[in-house]
Amino acid sequence: MTKYFIIDARTIGTMVSRRLRQFSNEDILKIANTYHSWRNIDGKHLDIPGFVKSATIDEIRTNNFVLSPQRYVGVPDAEIDDEPIEDKISRLSSELFQELARGHQLEEKIRSQLSVGYQIHE
């Protein structure tokens, strides 16, 4: 059965403009190694959710021959978060309140500097 190599490289590389993604040597090596692993079919190639899929013509036909990679590779597996929700809410709330307080301090500093710089002397 013929398989087709479908790769979605949207999550690797760096966007240098709205339309241009630049790959590092490591990114290129990752893509090349994945392709060579698939090409040298020895039963060791595994699909990687969110990155690569070895699709059959029947899968492609089912998608009306649309070759958008995301239709085939899916989404990456979610990271497991072991932090209990109560602890996470408490930690994030604390961080938020610290940042809000810092924002107020910066606002006061800006107001102070603006009033000194633009004070009218009679």
PDB file of C-alpha atoms in Angstrom:
ATOM      1  CA  MET A   1       0.000   0.000   0.000  1.00  0.00           C
ATOM      2  CA  THR A   2       1.412   3.363  -1.019  1.00  0.00           C
ATOM      3  CA  LYS A   3       1.867   5.884   1.771  1.00  0.00           C
ATOM      4  CA  TYR A   4       2.314   9.629   1.435  1.00  0.00           C
ATOM      5  CA  PHE A   5       4.524  11.655   3.732  1.00  0.00           C
ATOM      6  CA  ILE A   6       2.706  14.700   5.112  1.00  0.00           C
ATOM      7  CA  ILE A   7       4.583  17.124   7.330  1.00  0.00           C
ATOM      8  CA  ASP A   8       3.379  20.251   9.107  1.00  0.00           C
ATOM      9  CA  ALA A   9       6.341  22.497   9.936  1.00  0.00           C
ATOM     10  CA  ARG A  10       4.292  25.458  11.220  1.00  0.00           C
ATOM     11  CA  THR A  11       5.406  24.877  14.793  1.00  0.00           C
ATOM     12  CA  ILE A  12       9.133  24.903  14.086  1.00  0.00           C
ATOM     13  CA  GLY A  13      11.360  27.657  12.772  1.00  0.00           C
ATOM     14  CA  THR A  14      11.043  31.391  13.293  1.00  0.00           C
ATOM     15  CA  MET A  15       8.757  33.818  11.505  1.00  0.00           C
ATOM     16  CA  VAL A  16      10.895  36.617  10.031  1.00  0.00           C
ATOM     17  CA  SER A  17       7.939  38.322   8.342  1.00  0.00           C
ATOM     18  CA  ARG A  18       4.237  37.706   7.943  1.00  0.00           C
ATOM     19  CA  ARG A  19       4.894  35.278   5.103  1.00  0.00           C
ATOM     20  CA  LEU A  20       8.427  33.992   5.642  1.00  0.00           C
ATOM     21  CA  ARG A  21       9.428  31.274   8.108  1.00  0.00           C
ATOM     22  CA  GLN A  22      13.135  30.684   8.613  1.00  0.00           C
ATOM     23  CA  PHE A  23      14.469  27.287   9.690  1.00  0.00           C
ATOM     24  CA  SER A  24      17.630  26.798  11.723  1.00  0.00           C
ATOM     25  CA  ASN A  25      20.064  24.013  10.877  1.00  0.00           C
ATOM     26  CA  GLU A  26      18.528  21.994  13.731  1.00  0.00           C
ATOM     27  CA  ASP A  27      15.029  22.489  12.281  1.00  0.00           C
ATOM     28  CA  ILE A  28      16.188  21.326   8.845  1.00  0.00           C
ATOM     29  CA  LEU A  29      17.926  18.330  10.386  1.00  0.00           C
ATOM     30  CA  LYS A  30      14.744  17.391  12.283  1.00  0.00           C
ATOM     31  CA  ILE A  31      12.689  17.495   9.078  1.00  0.00           C
ATOM     32  CA  ALA A  32      15.331  15.609   7.072  1.00  0.00           C
ATOM     33  CA  ASN A  33      15.770  12.901   9.710  1.00  0.00           C
ATOM     34  CA  THR A  34      12.006  12.455   9.975  1.00  0.00           C
ATOM     35  CA  TYR A  35      11.715  12.129   6.202  1.00  0.00           C
ATOM     36  CA  HIS A  36      14.596   9.651   5.984  1.00  0.00           C
ATOM     37  CA  SER A  37      13.086   7.602   8.794  1.00  0.00           C
ATOM     38  CA  TRP A  38       9.822   7.444   6.839  1.00  0.00           C
ATOM     39  CA  ARG A  39      11.499   6.798   3.476  1.00  0.00           C
ATOM     40  CA  ASN A  40      13.600   3.915   4.802  1.00  0.00           C
ATOM     41  CA  ILE A  41      10.514   2.018   5.825  1.00  0.00           C
ATOM     42  CA  ASP A  42      11.629  -0.543   8.352  1.00  0.00           C
ATOM     43  CA  GLY A  43       8.563  -0.411  10.553  1.00  0.00           C
ATOM     44  CA  LYS A  44      10.140   2.109  12.914  1.00  0.00           C
ATOM     45  CA  HIS A  45       8.486   5.286  11.606  1.00  0.00           C
ATOM     46  CA  LEU A  46       5.849   6.659  13.949  1.00  0.00           C
ATOM     47  CA  ASP A  47       3.373   9.399  13.197  1.00  0.00           C
ATOM     48  CA  ILE A  48       3.950  12.416  15.433  1.00  0.00           C
ATOM     49  CA  PRO A  49       0.721  14.275  16.281  1.00  0.00           C
ATOM     50  CA  GLY A  50       0.982  17.897  15.155  1.00  0.00           C
ATOM     51  CA  PHE A  51       4.088  17.258  13.034  1.00  0.00           C
ATOM     52  CA  VAL A  52       4.053  14.300  10.631  1.00  0.00           C
ATOM     53  CA  LYS A  53       1.713  11.625   9.302  1.00  0.00           C
ATOM     54  CA  SER A  54       2.100   8.808   6.839  1.00  0.00           C
ATOM     55  CA  ALA A  55      -1.238   8.900   5.009  1.00  0.00           C
ATOM     56  CA  THR A  56      -2.835   6.478   2.590  1.00  0.00           C
ATOM     57  CA  ILE A  57      -4.550   7.454  -0.642  1.00  0.00           C
ATOM     58  CA  ASP A  58      -7.863   6.490   0.990  1.00  0.00           C
ATOM     59  CA  GLU A  59      -7.275   9.053   3.764  1.00  0.00           C
ATOM     60  CA  ILE A  60      -6.438  11.686   1.159  1.00  0.00           C
ATOM     61  CA  ARG A  61      -9.510  10.754  -0.889  1.00  0.00           C
ATOM     62  CA  THR A  62     -11.666  11.035   2.262  1.00  0.00           C
ATOM     63  CA  ASN A  63     -10.432  14.639   2.572  1.00  0.00           C
ATOM     64  CA  ASN A  64     -11.382  15.339  -1.078  1.00  0.00           C
ATOM     65  CA  PHE A  65      -7.683  15.397  -2.025  1.00  0.00           C
ATOM     66  CA  VAL A  66      -7.092  18.518   0.061  1.00  0.00           C
ATOM     67  CA  LEU A  67      -3.431  18.408   1.060  1.00  0.00           C
ATOM     68  CA  SER A  68      -3.440  20.873   3.972  1.00  0.00           C
ATOM     69  CA  PRO A  69      -1.115  19.184   6.481  1.00  0.00           C
ATOM     70  CA  GLN A  70      -3.238  20.055   9.517  1.00  0.00           C
ATOM     71  CA  ARG A  71      -6.034  17.826   8.183  1.00  0.00           C
ATOM     72  CA  TYR A  72      -3.776  14.844   8.557  1.00  0.00           C
ATOM     73  CA  VAL A  73      -1.246  15.470  11.311  1.00  0.00           C
ATOM     74  CA  GLY A  74      -3.786  16.789  13.813  1.00  0.00           C
ATOM     75  CA  VAL A  75      -2.674  18.684  16.894  1.00  0.00           C
ATOM     76  CA  PRO A  76       0.258  17.937  19.177  1.00  0.00           C
ATOM     77  CA  ASP A  77      -0.405  16.005  22.350  1.00  0.00           C
ATOM     78  CA  ALA A  78      -1.176  18.346  25.225  1.00  0.00           C
ATOM     79  CA  GLU A  79       1.415  18.727  27.923  1.00  0.00           C
ATOM     80  CA  ILE A  80       0.448  17.134  31.205  1.00  0.00           C
ATOM     81  CA  ASP A  81       0.040  19.713  33.952  1.00  0.00           C
ATOM     82  CA  ASP A  82       0.491  18.079  37.348  1.00  0.00           C
ATOM     83  CA  GLU A  83      -0.154  21.283  39.319  1.00  0.00           C
ATOM     84  CA  PRO A  84      -3.476  21.073  41.194  1.00  0.00           C
ATOM     85  CA  ILE A  85      -5.969  23.641  39.888  1.00  0.00           C
ATOM     86  CA  GLU A  86      -6.376  25.341  43.289  1.00  0.00           C
ATOM     87  CA  ASP A  87      -2.601  25.850  43.568  1.00  0.00           C
ATOM     88  CA  LYS A  88      -2.397  27.074  39.979  1.00  0.00           C
ATOM     89  CA  ILE A  89      -5.181  29.635  40.470  1.00  0.00           C
ATOM     90  CA  SER A  90      -3.558  30.846  43.688  1.00  0.00           C
ATOM     91  CA  ARG A  91      -0.114  31.145  42.057  1.00  0.00           C
ATOM     92  CA  LEU A  92      -1.414  32.915  38.951  1.00  0.00           C
ATOM     93  CA  SER A  93      -3.562  35.287  41.032  1.00  0.00           C
ATOM     94  CA  SER A  94      -0.551  36.191  43.141  1.00  0.00           C
ATOM     95  CA  GLU A  95       1.543  36.858  40.023  1.00  0.00           C
ATOM     96  CA  LEU A  96      -1.259  38.993  38.559  1.00  0.00           C
ATOM     97  CA  PHE A  97      -1.596  41.112  41.708  1.00  0.00           C
ATOM     98  CA  GLN A  98       2.185  41.634  41.821  1.00  0.00           C
ATOM     99  CA  GLU A  99       2.171  42.819  38.214  1.00  0.00           C
ATOM    100  CA  LEU A 100      -0.805  45.138  38.845  1.00  0.00           C
ATOM    101  CA  ALA A 101       1.005  46.671  41.836  1.00  0.00           C
ATOM    102  CA  ARG A 102       4.125  47.114  39.715  1.00  0.00           C
ATOM    103  CA  GLY A 103       1.981  48.788  37.047  1.00  0.00           C
ATOM    104  CA  HIS A 104       0.625  51.275  39.605  1.00  0.00           C
ATOM    105  CA  GLN A 105       4.167  52.072  40.775  1.00  0.00           C
ATOM    106  CA  LEU A 106       5.280  52.706  37.195  1.00  0.00           C
ATOM    107  CA  GLU A 107       2.223  54.873  36.550  1.00  0.00           C
ATOM    108  CA  GLU A 108       3.007  57.009  39.598  1.00  0.00           C
ATOM    109  CA  LYS A 109       6.633  57.331  38.523  1.00  0.00           C
ATOM    110  CA  ILE A 110       5.581  58.454  35.034  1.00  0.00           C
ATOM    111  CA  ARG A 111       3.075  60.959  36.419  1.00  0.00           C
ATOM    112  CA  SER A 112       5.719  62.341  38.782  1.00  0.00           C
ATOM    113  CA  GLN A 113       8.294  62.734  36.018  1.00  0.00           C
ATOM    114  CA  LEU A 114       5.794  64.340  33.657  1.00  0.00           C
ATOM    115  CA  SER A 115       4.636  66.878  36.240  1.00  0.00           C
ATOM    116  CA  VAL A 116       8.246  67.902  37.024  1.00  0.00           C
ATOM    117  CA  GLY A 117       9.183  68.204  33.354  1.00  0.00           C
ATOM    118  CA  TYR A 118       6.208  70.329  32.332  1.00  0.00           C
ATOM    119  CA  GLN A 119       5.720  72.463  35.433  1.00  0.00           C
ATOM    120  CA  ILE A 120       5.044  76.149  34.616  1.00  0.00           C
ATOM    121  CA  HIS A 121       7.230  78.561  36.553  1.00  0.00           C
ATOM    122  CA  GLU A 122       5.860  82.020  37.276  1.00  0.00           C
TER     123      GLU A 122
END
